[in-house]
Amino acid sequence: MKTYVKVVLFFVFFIVVSAILAALYFYNLKHTDMSKAHPDFVITATALLKEFEDNETSASAKYVNKILEVDGIIGSINTAKDNILTISLRTESDLSSVICTFPAVADPSKFRAGDSITLRGECSGFLMDVLLNNCAAVNLKVK
Amino acid sequence: MKRIFVFFLLVNLAFAANAQKYMTKSGYIGFFSHTSMEDIKGDNNQVAGVLDVSTGDMVLQALVKSFHFEKALMEEHFNENYMESEKFPKASFKGKITNLSSLNLSKNGTYDVTVEGDLTIRDVTKKVSAKGTVEVATGSITANSKFPIVPEDFKIEIPGVVREKIAKNLEVTVTMKYLPL
């Protein structure tokens, strides 16, 4: 085999292997670990809800897909199957809150209504409440 | 405009007088796609819904962005390529239990129901009909259903290279545990 054919074959092989490795890397990419992530915004639950209620379009443009660190007081707690935990944070409104869903939590019972919490999560947008996903508790203060 | 309409519908349903309303903001909708190449599962635990047991009317609303996938890249493709969640952030269902008479709310138990209504995804509205169950318990009502949907019905374009990885019919699972309003 001529030398240049070998060189070309080597490069083709190299490119194919790198492409496969890159594909595997992206395919298996994990979600951002919120307990270590740097927040784009730090805000209270009440202020966050107010921004969405005042102008959903501009608040969505500002917050959706961003990492938020939110301070609030736990209102209600709901555990779904696979220990997926959803808590609501109280606001000044009786109807709306900030609803935060955690991926499988080892000990959901440590969260109690009335406790103050600081959590980080990714903002999904607004229905009747502001919704956060992929949440992690940063600080939990028992009342 | 449509979103505002659905919102008011939800609120109206919630506050209309003399009716027995049940509500939840943490209902579940998931979908599952099985092919020989790959299983794909997306879960949303932030579904809002109101059920009026005196008329059988129900409204469900969900954010597309609230669907969670095991793999981050799948979630990104779901949002950016298929559902275009920035352009169409919400999905909704407005419908009715058609055999309300077979439901006995004063007796705890599981009842078979059929629900018909309009499912709106990506601003495309389609009539759907699904069978399910309603579990009447003390202090709560849980509605369950499983039905298939076809992505192409909602103008979801799946490129040829990945078409074989995504099932022709996706299985949708709905579990809504309603509490009295």
XYZ file of C-alpha atoms in Angstrom:
324
model
C 0.000 0.000 0.000
C 1.241 3.429 -0.831
C 2.145 5.675 2.069
C -0.425 8.367 1.214
C -3.231 5.757 1.181
C -2.162 4.684 4.670
C -2.162 8.278 5.854
C -5.626 8.909 4.407
C -6.969 5.676 5.928
C -5.510 6.632 9.279
C -7.238 10.021 9.201
C -10.568 8.515 8.142
C -10.294 6.022 10.994
C -9.395 8.810 13.418
C -12.354 10.955 12.340
C -14.830 8.060 12.559
C -13.651 7.103 16.057
C -13.807 10.732 17.264
C -17.297 11.126 15.808
C -18.502 7.982 17.604
C -16.933 9.112 20.886
C -18.441 12.602 20.545
C -21.869 11.126 19.733
C -21.691 8.844 22.785
C -20.598 11.749 24.959
C -23.507 13.972 23.888
C -25.994 11.095 23.967
C -25.127 10.327 27.596
C -24.860 13.920 28.764
C -26.449 14.352 32.194
C -28.755 17.096 33.376
C -27.100 20.030 35.119
C -26.579 19.284 38.804
C -28.513 22.120 40.399
C -26.834 21.729 43.771
C -23.576 22.838 42.120
C -24.904 25.065 39.342
C -24.358 28.790 39.303
C -27.741 30.563 39.301
C -28.585 33.089 36.569
C -31.015 34.847 38.917
C -31.530 34.962 42.685
C -35.090 35.935 43.612
C -37.884 35.371 46.159
C -40.944 33.278 45.264
C -43.254 36.268 45.713
C -41.212 38.540 43.425
C -40.888 35.817 40.775
C -44.634 35.184 40.652
C -45.321 38.921 40.477
C -43.110 39.311 37.406
C -44.986 36.529 35.606
C -48.374 37.918 36.641
C -47.449 41.425 35.492
C -46.161 40.343 32.094
C -45.962 36.679 31.207
C -44.292 37.249 27.847
C -41.401 39.328 29.122
C -40.958 37.219 32.256
C -40.875 34.057 30.093
C -38.236 35.592 27.835
C -36.183 36.517 30.891
C -36.474 33.349 32.992
C -37.430 30.290 30.909
C -34.497 27.854 30.536
C -32.513 29.834 33.105
C -31.284 28.568 36.473
C -33.093 30.311 39.308
C -32.233 30.353 42.991
C -35.511 30.948 44.795
C -36.223 31.742 48.446
C -39.593 30.895 49.903
C -41.708 29.098 52.456
C -42.988 25.612 51.680
C -46.750 25.565 51.166
C -47.756 22.098 50.054
C -45.825 18.902 49.368
C -46.719 16.141 46.969
C -44.789 12.941 46.343
C -45.433 11.086 43.097
C -44.178 7.658 42.111
C -40.411 7.042 42.056
C -40.056 9.586 44.906
C -40.471 12.520 42.553
C -41.175 15.427 44.852
C -43.206 18.503 44.021
C -43.439 21.357 46.500
C -45.130 24.725 46.230
C -43.678 27.917 47.623
C -46.083 30.379 49.215
C -46.608 33.779 47.691
C -48.877 36.712 48.495
C -51.493 35.212 46.165
C -53.952 32.579 47.412
C -54.349 31.066 43.954
C -50.841 30.940 42.583
C -47.482 29.855 43.850
C -44.099 28.723 42.606
C -44.228 24.969 41.986
C -40.910 23.135 42.129
C -40.360 19.546 41.031
C -37.331 17.589 42.243
C -36.018 14.466 40.538
C -36.093 11.365 42.778
C -35.420 12.602 46.318
C -33.967 10.136 48.825
C -35.829 11.458 51.867
C -38.910 13.482 50.886
C -40.068 13.507 54.521
C -37.421 16.097 55.450
C -39.478 18.727 53.597
C -42.296 20.148 55.716
C -44.922 22.795 55.123
C -43.967 26.039 56.827
C -40.208 25.517 56.593
C -38.203 28.106 54.704
C -36.182 26.846 51.802
C -33.689 28.097 49.255
C -33.660 25.986 46.129
C -32.253 26.019 42.640
C -34.104 24.873 39.562
C -34.658 25.456 35.898
C -37.626 27.651 35.021
C -40.128 26.015 32.641
C -42.593 28.903 32.459
C -46.018 29.807 33.781
C -49.415 28.100 33.846
C -51.390 29.308 36.870
C -48.141 29.094 38.816
C -44.483 29.573 37.994
C -43.009 26.133 37.330
C -39.450 25.047 38.153
C -37.941 21.689 37.260
C -34.869 19.616 38.049
C -34.741 21.322 41.470
C -32.284 20.817 44.311
C -32.512 22.228 47.823
C -29.639 24.534 48.701
C -30.708 25.421 52.209
C -33.558 24.149 54.335
C -34.437 25.899 57.590
C -36.799 24.020 59.840
C -39.358 26.270 61.468
C -55.165 34.703 22.590
C -55.958 31.015 22.770
C -53.792 30.625 25.868
C -55.650 33.403 27.625
C -58.889 31.704 26.641
C -57.814 28.361 28.082
C -56.663 30.098 31.259
C -60.032 31.772 31.724
C -61.745 28.505 30.996
C -59.752 26.922 33.801
C -60.565 29.751 36.160
C -64.229 29.768 35.135
C -64.503 26.058 35.594
C -62.907 26.480 38.993
C -65.246 29.151 40.245
C -68.632 28.534 38.611
C -71.247 28.270 41.337
C -73.010 25.148 42.662
C -70.747 22.611 41.183
C -68.516 19.963 42.622
C -65.048 20.879 41.467
C -61.879 18.984 41.969
C -58.467 20.336 41.153
C -54.783 19.521 41.032
C -51.614 21.321 40.020
C -49.343 18.313 40.267
C -50.941 15.823 37.927
C -48.899 13.469 35.764
C -48.699 13.020 32.015
C -46.047 10.798 30.527
C -45.370 9.359 27.148
C -43.516 6.282 26.123
C -42.074 5.285 22.805
C -40.857 1.772 22.246
C -38.903 0.572 19.228
C -36.368 -2.185 18.857
C -33.644 0.485 18.735
C -34.541 2.635 21.716
C -37.065 3.247 24.491
C -37.881 6.883 25.156
C -39.804 8.151 28.148
C -40.852 11.680 29.074
C -42.551 12.610 32.361
C -44.391 15.730 33.437
C -45.460 16.004 37.093
C -46.714 19.587 36.871
C -49.991 19.153 35.034
C -52.803 21.455 36.156
C -56.349 20.197 35.905
C -59.902 20.844 36.972
C -62.641 18.199 37.003
C -66.286 19.087 37.488
C -67.964 15.904 38.683
C -71.476 17.324 38.343
C -71.118 17.744 34.560
C -68.091 15.566 33.733
C -66.220 18.543 32.249
C -62.480 18.532 32.534
C -59.613 20.776 31.535
C -55.933 19.859 31.630
C -53.030 22.138 30.941
C -49.303 21.460 30.843
C -46.074 23.192 29.916
C -44.091 21.373 27.252
C -40.890 22.463 29.016
C -41.955 20.522 32.130
C -41.450 17.147 30.411
C -38.415 15.518 31.890
C -36.212 12.944 30.170
C -33.496 10.742 31.536
C -31.017 12.049 28.993
C -30.406 15.789 28.776
C -29.911 15.672 25.015
C -33.277 13.981 24.458
C -34.948 16.708 26.474
C -33.216 19.322 24.343
C -34.261 17.665 21.078
C -37.820 17.224 22.352
C -38.061 20.939 23.149
C -36.113 22.415 20.270
C -36.680 20.118 17.294
C -39.977 18.339 17.830
C -42.231 20.340 20.122
C -40.691 23.788 19.537
C -41.582 24.672 23.104
C -40.471 28.270 22.782
C -43.018 28.834 20.014
C -45.702 26.554 21.502
C -45.079 26.516 25.278
C -48.374 24.947 26.371
C -50.436 21.872 25.613
C -54.020 21.466 26.746
C -57.026 19.183 26.763
C -60.631 20.190 27.184
C -63.176 17.441 27.322
C -65.915 15.550 29.060
C -66.616 12.217 30.696
C -69.292 10.839 28.376
C -70.673 8.129 30.671
C -70.983 10.178 33.842
C -74.031 8.211 34.990
C -71.914 5.114 35.613
C -69.898 7.041 38.198
C -71.091 6.818 41.793
C -69.345 9.488 43.826
C -70.910 8.476 47.088
C -69.351 5.036 46.904
C -65.580 4.541 47.019
C -64.343 2.391 44.178
C -62.924 2.311 40.660
C -65.190 3.123 37.743
C -64.597 2.761 33.990
C -65.082 5.962 32.036
C -64.746 7.266 28.503
C -63.493 10.785 27.890
C -63.891 12.738 24.686
C -62.534 16.143 23.856
C -60.062 18.394 22.121
C -56.342 17.858 22.553
C -54.204 20.857 21.592
C -50.480 20.399 20.992
C -48.395 22.889 18.991
C -51.575 24.890 18.379
C -53.036 21.939 16.446
C -56.355 20.794 17.917
C -57.552 17.254 17.407
C -60.572 15.370 18.689
C -59.549 12.458 20.856
C -61.422 9.773 22.733
C -59.898 7.612 25.444
C -60.943 5.016 27.949
C -59.822 5.292 31.524
C -60.753 4.815 35.143
C -61.841 7.095 37.939
C -60.954 6.046 41.475
C -63.255 7.564 44.038
C -61.676 7.673 47.491
C -62.417 9.603 50.643
C -61.245 13.167 49.977
C -59.826 12.626 46.497
C -60.598 11.454 42.985
C -57.907 9.937 40.790
C -58.367 9.781 37.037
C -56.210 7.399 34.993
C -55.973 6.873 31.273
C -53.685 5.400 28.645
C -54.129 6.166 24.969
C -52.012 6.356 21.808
C -51.144 9.486 19.847
C -49.443 9.884 16.490
C -46.782 12.646 16.404
C -47.537 13.504 12.779
C -51.150 14.393 13.739
C -49.759 17.446 15.499
C -47.380 18.444 12.702
C -44.372 17.097 14.559
C -41.754 16.463 11.921
C -39.394 13.598 12.618
C -36.390 13.436 10.293
C -35.862 10.193 8.351
C -32.599 9.283 10.134
C -34.266 9.032 13.545
C -37.746 7.935 12.395
C -36.941 4.295 13.167
C -36.039 5.218 16.755
C -39.400 6.770 17.550
C -42.570 4.697 17.664
C -45.354 5.435 15.164
C -47.795 5.494 18.075
C -46.688 7.035 21.339
C -48.352 5.719 24.468
C -49.628 8.533 26.657
C -50.322 7.903 30.360
C -52.367 10.333 32.435
C -52.711 10.180 36.235
C -54.481 13.067 37.909
C -55.108 12.982 41.636
C -57.699 15.663 42.211
C -58.576 17.216 45.552
C -61.837 19.048 46.254
C -61.688 22.769 45.661
